[in-house]
XYZ file of C-alpha atoms in Angstrom:
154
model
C -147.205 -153.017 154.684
C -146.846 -152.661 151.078
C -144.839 -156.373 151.131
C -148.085 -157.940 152.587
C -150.221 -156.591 149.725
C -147.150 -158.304 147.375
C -147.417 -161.253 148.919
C -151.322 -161.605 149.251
C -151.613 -160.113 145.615
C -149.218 -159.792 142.986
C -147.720 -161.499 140.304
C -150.661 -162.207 138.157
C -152.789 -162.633 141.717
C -151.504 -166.567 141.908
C -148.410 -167.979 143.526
C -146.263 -170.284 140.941
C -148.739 -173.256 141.621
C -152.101 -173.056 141.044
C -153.364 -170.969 144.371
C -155.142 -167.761 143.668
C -155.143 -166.062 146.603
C -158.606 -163.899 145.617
C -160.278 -167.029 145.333
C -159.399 -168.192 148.789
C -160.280 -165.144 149.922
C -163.656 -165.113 148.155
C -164.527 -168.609 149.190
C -163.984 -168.083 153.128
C -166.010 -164.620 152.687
C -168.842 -166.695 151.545
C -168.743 -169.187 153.997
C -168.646 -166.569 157.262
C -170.787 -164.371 155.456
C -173.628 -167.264 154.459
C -172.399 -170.337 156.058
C -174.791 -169.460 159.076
C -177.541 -169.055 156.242
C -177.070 -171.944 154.380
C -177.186 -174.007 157.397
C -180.579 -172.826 158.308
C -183.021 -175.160 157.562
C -186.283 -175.008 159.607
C -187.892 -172.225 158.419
C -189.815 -172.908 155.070
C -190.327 -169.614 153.246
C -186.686 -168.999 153.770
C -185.872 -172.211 151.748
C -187.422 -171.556 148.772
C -185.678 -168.056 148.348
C -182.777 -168.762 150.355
C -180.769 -169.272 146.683
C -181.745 -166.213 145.338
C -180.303 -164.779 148.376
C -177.244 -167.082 148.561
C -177.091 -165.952 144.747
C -177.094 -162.119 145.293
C -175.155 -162.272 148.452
C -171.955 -164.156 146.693
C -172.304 -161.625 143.799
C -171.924 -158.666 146.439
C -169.038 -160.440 148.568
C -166.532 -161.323 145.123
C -167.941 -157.951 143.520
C -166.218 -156.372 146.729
C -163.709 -158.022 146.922
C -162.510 -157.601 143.452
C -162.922 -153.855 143.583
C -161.269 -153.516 146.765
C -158.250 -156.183 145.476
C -157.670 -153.869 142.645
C -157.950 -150.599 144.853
C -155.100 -152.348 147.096
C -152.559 -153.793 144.224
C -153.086 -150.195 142.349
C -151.877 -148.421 145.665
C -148.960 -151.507 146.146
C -147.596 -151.907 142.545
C -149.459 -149.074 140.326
C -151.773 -151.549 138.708
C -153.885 -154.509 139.117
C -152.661 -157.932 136.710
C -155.996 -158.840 135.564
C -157.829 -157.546 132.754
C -159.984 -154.371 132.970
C -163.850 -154.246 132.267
C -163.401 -151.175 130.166
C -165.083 -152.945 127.063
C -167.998 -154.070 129.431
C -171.308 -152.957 128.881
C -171.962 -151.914 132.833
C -168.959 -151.312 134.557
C -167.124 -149.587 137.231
C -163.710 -147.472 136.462
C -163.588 -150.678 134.764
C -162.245 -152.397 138.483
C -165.795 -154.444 138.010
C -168.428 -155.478 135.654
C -172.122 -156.745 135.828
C -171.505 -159.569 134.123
C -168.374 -160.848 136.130
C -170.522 -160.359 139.156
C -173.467 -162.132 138.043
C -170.840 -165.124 137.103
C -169.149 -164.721 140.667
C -172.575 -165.538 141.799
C -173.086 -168.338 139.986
C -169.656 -169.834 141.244
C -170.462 -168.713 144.507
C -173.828 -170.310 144.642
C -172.126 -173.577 143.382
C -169.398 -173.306 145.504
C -171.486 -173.345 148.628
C -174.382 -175.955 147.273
C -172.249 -178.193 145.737
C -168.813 -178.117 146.101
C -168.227 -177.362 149.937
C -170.974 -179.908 150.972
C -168.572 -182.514 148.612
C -165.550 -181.080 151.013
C -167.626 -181.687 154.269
C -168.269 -185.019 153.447
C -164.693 -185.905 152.379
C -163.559 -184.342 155.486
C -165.608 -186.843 157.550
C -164.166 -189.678 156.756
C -160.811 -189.213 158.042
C -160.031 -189.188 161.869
C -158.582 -186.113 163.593
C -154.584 -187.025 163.501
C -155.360 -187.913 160.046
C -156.988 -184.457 159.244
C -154.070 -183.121 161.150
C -151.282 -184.742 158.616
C -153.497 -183.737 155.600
C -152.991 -180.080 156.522
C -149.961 -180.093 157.770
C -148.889 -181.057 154.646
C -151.228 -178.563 152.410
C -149.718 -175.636 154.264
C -145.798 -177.116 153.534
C -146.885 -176.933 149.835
C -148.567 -173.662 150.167
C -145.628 -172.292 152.123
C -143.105 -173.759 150.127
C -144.929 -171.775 146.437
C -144.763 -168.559 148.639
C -141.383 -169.533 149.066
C -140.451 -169.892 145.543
C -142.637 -167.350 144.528
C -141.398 -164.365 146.128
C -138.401 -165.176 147.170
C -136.847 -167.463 144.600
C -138.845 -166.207 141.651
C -138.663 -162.810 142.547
């Protein structure tokens, strides 16, 4: 069990390329948390808050998840590799801040206004055996960096 949280955590929470497996994490928490919200469209009071919402709602899921991350890799290696919000004005056992989690709501918000609308459209373009071959060949990268990372590496 503990080799899962290794491989899903550790080493400075990113694999030798540039995948951050919190972020991932993060991102597909928004999207089945508030993907069902953010398709809603039809009901006008709910648009002109639905932000704010979207807003606090990302700020909870990556405030969670970052205190629960650090709660796992403190149990798995004795520590968690990022920084601690000890010199934060409002903070937790310094595991999370107010500040990171109003900025992980921001990124959240533009994540799923801005930047996972851009991947939908992208995504449409190509036909299904292409879509196929473009992912097929993501997860040979991404395997082949978990490869080198903890096996090689380590």
């Amino acid at each position: 069990m503990r080799l899962f949280w290794k491989l899903l955590f550790i080493n400075g929470v990113s694999l030798t390329g540039e995948c951050y497996s919190v972020y991932g994490v993060g991102a597909m928490s928004f999207l089945l948390c508030l993907g069902k919200l953010m398709r809603k469209k039809d009901i006008r009071w709910l648009n002109i808050i639905k932000p704010i919402i979207i807003f606090i709602g990302c700020a909870a899921i990556a405030t969670l998840i970052e205190l629960t991350a650090s709660y796992i890799l403190e149990f798995a290696s004795g520590s968690w590799p990022w920084q601690t919000y000890e010199d934060y004005k409002y903070n937790f056992q310094g595991r999370i801040a107010l500040s990171t989690s109003l900025r992980f709501g921001l990124g959240g918000t533009i994540f799923l206004y801005i930047v996972q609308p851009f991947f939908d459209w992208i995504l449409l373009k190509p036909g299904k055996n292409q879509l196929n071959i473009i992912s097929a060949v993501m997860l040979a990268i991404l395997s082949a960096d978990c490869i080198y990372t903890f096996i090689i590496k380590n």
